[in-house]
Amino acid sequence: MTALYLVSQINLGHWRQVVSREEGGLAPLTIPGLAARILKESRIAYQEDRILEQIAVWRAVLENQGRLNYFASIAKYPGFVRDLKQLFRQLDSGEESLDAFSSQGKSELNFLHREYHAALEAEGVLDGPARIRKAWKLTEKKVFLEEADAIYLVGLGKLTALEDKFIKSFAGRRPLQAWKVSGNPEITVKRAPDPLEEVEMMGRAVRGQIKRGVPLERIGIAFPRPAQYFPILFPIFEKLQLPWSAPATSLRNTPLGKAVLTFLAGELEGWHKAHLQLLTAPGWGFPFVLSGEEQRLLRLAPPLKGLAAWREYLGQKPAWNKVLDLIQELGSGFVEQSLSSYGQWLDQLLQTFLPEKWIPAGPAEHWAELVKSWAGLRAVTENFRKKEWVLSPRQFVPFLETLLADFQIRPRRVFAEKLQVISVDQIGAYNYDHLHVGGLVEGEFPRRSPAHWLTKTRREADGQELFQSLSSAAARLHLYYPETDHKGKLNLPAAVLPPAQEPLSPPKAGTHRPSLFFGNGILSDSRLKAALAKRIVRDGLSVSQLNTYANCPYQFYCSFVLRLKPEEEVSLELEPREEGSMLHRVLKKFWEQYLEGELPSLIEAQAELEGLLVKEYEPLAGGLPAGTLRTFREFIRFDLDLIKRSGFRPRYLEKKFEGLAIPTTAGPVRLRGSIDRIDENNGEYVLYDYKTGGAPTLRDVVQGRDVQIAAYSLAARRLLPQARNVGTAYYLTGTKRRVGIFHQDFRRQLLITKGVGCLDEDRFEQQLSLFKERTAGLLERIFAAEFPIEPKDTRICSYCPYRGICRKEVYRP
């Protein structure tokens, strides 16, 4: 009997070897491969092009935005287009319906769906579901691959409705059955302290099997989500010298892709310093050959904007003139135009930077990746030809970014066998000798998938079915799970796992292991964590340092933990932070004279304040800006009126405190800081922290996410134990707003509008308790060594001296 095996793509190579050893066996096929063969035998002409599929869905949305109402508010976002493409595939495969939508939403999605297929049809493109659907219709009229007496489905998992109809129609009267491995596998379950040790344990086991002569192709490695483990697999597998197939890289994440997107962002945003730094960084940007002195000139430059300003500053160096001339020449073509014209413009850019002009550092693989990236970008632009629909530059950038993210640069092919790291969903029924599966914890196996934000539907996997799939995939099944995740939180083993057979052995004394989990910035080394906790408990923290952690844990890690000194940066312009300090000094000097006695008149106050401002700005070339003078004249008018009407008068200025003890698991941590101003009236007081720029939102303050207001409120009770705190707020000099919490009984007296920040006595006390709890929570996170690159606001990144380390892409539009 001649059998045809339908297999998954990941197992195709193995089954080709299996069938090649059988006399008269048919070459195995995937379901898409079978559909392609049927279309070829039927002489159906079509294109198969993922880039054109992406272009089609973007065109359907961008050309019809004016006709959308239900989705008008979100249609401009790239995420909508990306999820729309996924939804169209699910609709065409019979996996999804539009029943969850209103009639208007359903109507607009059906319209966009038709536009998408019309665009594909115009190009002669059939996407995956369309190829299967057309092949299915052909099988209803004719029998294909008549030499196949039986069809076996090998490890395909659950088929879509479309695939099921296609396979049944193709089989016709021939036997159709799932191929199963007989036998009972030998199963071992091992637990590890954390993901790092889990991969170490797995790697050592695989290394031992290779030494015992097990062929690489007979060893499998899988995880529920392999991408989570790639940052750990790279260093550990390299250390153990395990040959494995590294994952593909998206074109967007290659140096060439990032350089192109940085160039486009610079054109859109007016060429800030960060754009030039990223665009000319060795190994990162375009191959501009700049000397160390020329790069230093940019590093020390002020935060200028625009090519004209940069030419004036950098033009003293001929090499910089060449760079700026090239940027200006290429940028002149980045205007609103047809997609075809954008393609020609990108071709011009690529011709300017041919691969031979790049000098990649490192091994030959880097050169190969560069050439593949260059060819990949050319392939993308080739598809822009004869596309005459017009896009603005702001529409084109996210459109191109999506295409580059979808284009995969495969690692180089080698003849040597390599270990394959796959998802548990791809295991199928491939009969390994040894299969190692890690990450088997609750929530991941089976994985809890979130509801689709468009359809609101949720797909639930069957844990027993998945485990049965694992059990039928190998003679020996090695299962692993980490007892804690990379954040130190406890994991539960997947409910379908048998109990672990061996006890957890403690690590050997004196063993030091790499401790940074690259994906999330978590230190796991217990000695480093202990040293950090000891230092903080001993020396304490300033409120400013703790505020840095709240704003961006990674910035705190660089400045406090690593004690990195930012590179020198001399600015010809006044930095916002420096100007804020100057204005704080002016207000302190002004109010120092009026802590007691008669208050000045408005005219006297404005004249005196102006004199202090002029003196403070005198050393600067531009002198006192007119806008600053106007702002502070208005501020002092409001401030004097507030003081006279409320009765609360400045009593303490830049009042320092230290020794504010916050209880933690590592011991009490003493905070120190300085309160800009404390206004007092008959035993009650209000704390103010001046802000010359923006301030945290009132919601952040009330929910305890803001460190300064919390710390000042707690510290004031130690500073003024006999007085009563009735308010703590940021005092914005520009808008004259006060953002913070106030006692309800003093709202009218302090001229505060009623809102969520006005609290009665009980809630005011509860708020202080919340402040203490949240402050302690931040300290516990520091002791847990949690330093992810998670800035609270991208504005923080704009002034961060460590952007060159974390490479946070805040320059994107």
PDB file of N, CA and C in Angstrom, residues 51 251 256 343 346-347 350-351 354 372-385:
ATOM      1  N   ILE A  51       4.664  39.855   1.322  1.00  0.00           N
ATOM      2  CA  ILE A  51       4.795  41.319   1.305  1.00  0.00           C
ATOM      3  C   ILE A  51       3.581  41.946   0.638  1.00  0.00           C
ATOM      4  N   LEU A 251      13.739  41.844   9.676  1.00  0.00           N
ATOM      5  CA  LEU A 251      14.493  42.874   8.967  1.00  0.00           C
ATOM      6  C   LEU A 251      14.475  44.182   9.740  1.00  0.00           C
ATOM      7  N   LEU A 256      20.655  47.516   9.335  1.00  0.00           N
ATOM      8  CA  LEU A 256      20.168  48.251   8.173  1.00  0.00           C
ATOM      9  C   LEU A 256      18.722  48.693   8.381  1.00  0.00           C
ATOM     10  N   GLY A 343       9.202  53.652  -3.360  1.00  0.00           N
ATOM     11  CA  GLY A 343      10.095  52.553  -3.697  1.00  0.00           C
ATOM     12  C   GLY A 343      11.330  53.033  -4.420  1.00  0.00           C
ATOM     13  N   LEU A 346      13.606  54.732  -1.867  1.00  0.00           N
ATOM     14  CA  LEU A 346      14.342  53.776  -1.053  1.00  0.00           C
ATOM     15  C   LEU A 346      15.452  53.092  -1.853  1.00  0.00           C
ATOM     16  N   ASP A 347      15.195  52.837  -3.142  1.00  0.00           N
ATOM     17  CA  ASP A 347      16.244  52.267  -3.993  1.00  0.00           C
ATOM     18  C   ASP A 347      17.449  53.196  -4.067  1.00  0.00           C
ATOM     19  N   LEU A 350      19.365  52.864  -0.906  1.00  0.00           N
ATOM     20  CA  LEU A 350      20.127  51.614  -0.850  1.00  0.00           C
ATOM     21  C   LEU A 350      21.338  51.660  -1.776  1.00  0.00           C
ATOM     22  N   GLN A 351      21.189  52.294  -2.928  1.00  0.00           N
ATOM     23  CA  GLN A 351      22.328  52.410  -3.844  1.00  0.00           C
ATOM     24  C   GLN A 351      23.423  53.279  -3.249  1.00  0.00           C
ATOM     25  N   LEU A 354      25.644  50.698  -0.613  1.00  0.00           N
ATOM     26  CA  LEU A 354      25.817  49.326  -1.068  1.00  0.00           C
ATOM     27  C   LEU A 354      26.539  48.506   0.006  1.00  0.00           C
ATOM     28  N   LYS A 372      22.007  39.888   3.415  1.00  0.00           N
ATOM     29  CA  LYS A 372      20.624  39.409   3.388  1.00  0.00           C
ATOM     30  C   LYS A 372      19.649  40.551   3.702  1.00  0.00           C
ATOM     31  N   SER A 373      20.018  41.426   4.625  1.00  0.00           N
ATOM     32  CA  SER A 373      19.157  42.563   4.968  1.00  0.00           C
ATOM     33  C   SER A 373      18.999  43.497   3.781  1.00  0.00           C
ATOM     34  N   TRP A 374      20.111  43.772   3.131  1.00  0.00           N
ATOM     35  CA  TRP A 374      20.092  44.665   1.972  1.00  0.00           C
ATOM     36  C   TRP A 374      19.216  44.069   0.865  1.00  0.00           C
ATOM     37  N   ALA A 375      19.399  42.762   0.601  1.00  0.00           N
ATOM     38  CA  ALA A 375      18.589  42.099  -0.427  1.00  0.00           C
ATOM     39  C   ALA A 375      17.121  42.050  -0.006  1.00  0.00           C
ATOM     40  N   GLY A 376      16.876  41.854   1.302  1.00  0.00           N
ATOM     41  CA  GLY A 376      15.495  41.821   1.779  1.00  0.00           C
ATOM     42  C   GLY A 376      14.790  43.148   1.599  1.00  0.00           C
ATOM     43  N   LEU A 377      15.494  44.253   1.885  1.00  0.00           N
ATOM     44  CA  LEU A 377      14.887  45.572   1.704  1.00  0.00           C
ATOM     45  C   LEU A 377      14.647  45.860   0.234  1.00  0.00           C
ATOM     46  N   ARG A 378      15.542  45.385  -0.623  1.00  0.00           N
ATOM     47  CA  ARG A 378      15.305  45.527  -2.071  1.00  0.00           C
ATOM     48  C   ARG A 378      14.068  44.745  -2.498  1.00  0.00           C
ATOM     49  N   ALA A 379      13.890  43.540  -1.910  1.00  0.00           N
ATOM     50  CA  ALA A 379      12.707  42.738  -2.239  1.00  0.00           C
ATOM     51  C   ALA A 379      11.430  43.459  -1.823  1.00  0.00           C
ATOM     52  N   VAL A 380      11.477  44.142  -0.665  1.00  0.00           N
ATOM     53  CA  VAL A 380      10.305  44.905  -0.219  1.00  0.00           C
ATOM     54  C   VAL A 380      10.001  46.027  -1.188  1.00  0.00           C
ATOM     55  N   THR A 381      11.035  46.781  -1.590  1.00  0.00           N
ATOM     56  CA  THR A 381      10.801  47.930  -2.479  1.00  0.00           C
ATOM     57  C   THR A 381      10.369  47.486  -3.871  1.00  0.00           C
ATOM     58  N   GLU A 382      10.799  46.288  -4.296  1.00  0.00           N
ATOM     59  CA  GLU A 382      10.375  45.776  -5.608  1.00  0.00           C
ATOM     60  C   GLU A 382       8.854  45.663  -5.674  1.00  0.00           C
ATOM     61  N   ASN A 383       8.242  45.349  -4.550  1.00  0.00           N
ATOM     62  CA  ASN A 383       6.787  45.193  -4.526  1.00  0.00           C
ATOM     63  C   ASN A 383       6.043  46.521  -4.536  1.00  0.00           C
ATOM     64  N   PHE A 384       6.766  47.630  -4.423  1.00  0.00           N
ATOM     65  CA  PHE A 384       6.128  48.941  -4.472  1.00  0.00           C
ATOM     66  C   PHE A 384       5.882  49.412  -5.910  1.00  0.00           C
ATOM     67  N   ARG A 385       6.487  48.715  -6.852  1.00  0.00           N
ATOM     68  CA  ARG A 385       6.386  49.160  -8.252  1.00  0.00           C
ATOM     69  C   ARG A 385       4.939  49.136  -8.740  1.00  0.00           C
TER      70      ARG A 385
END
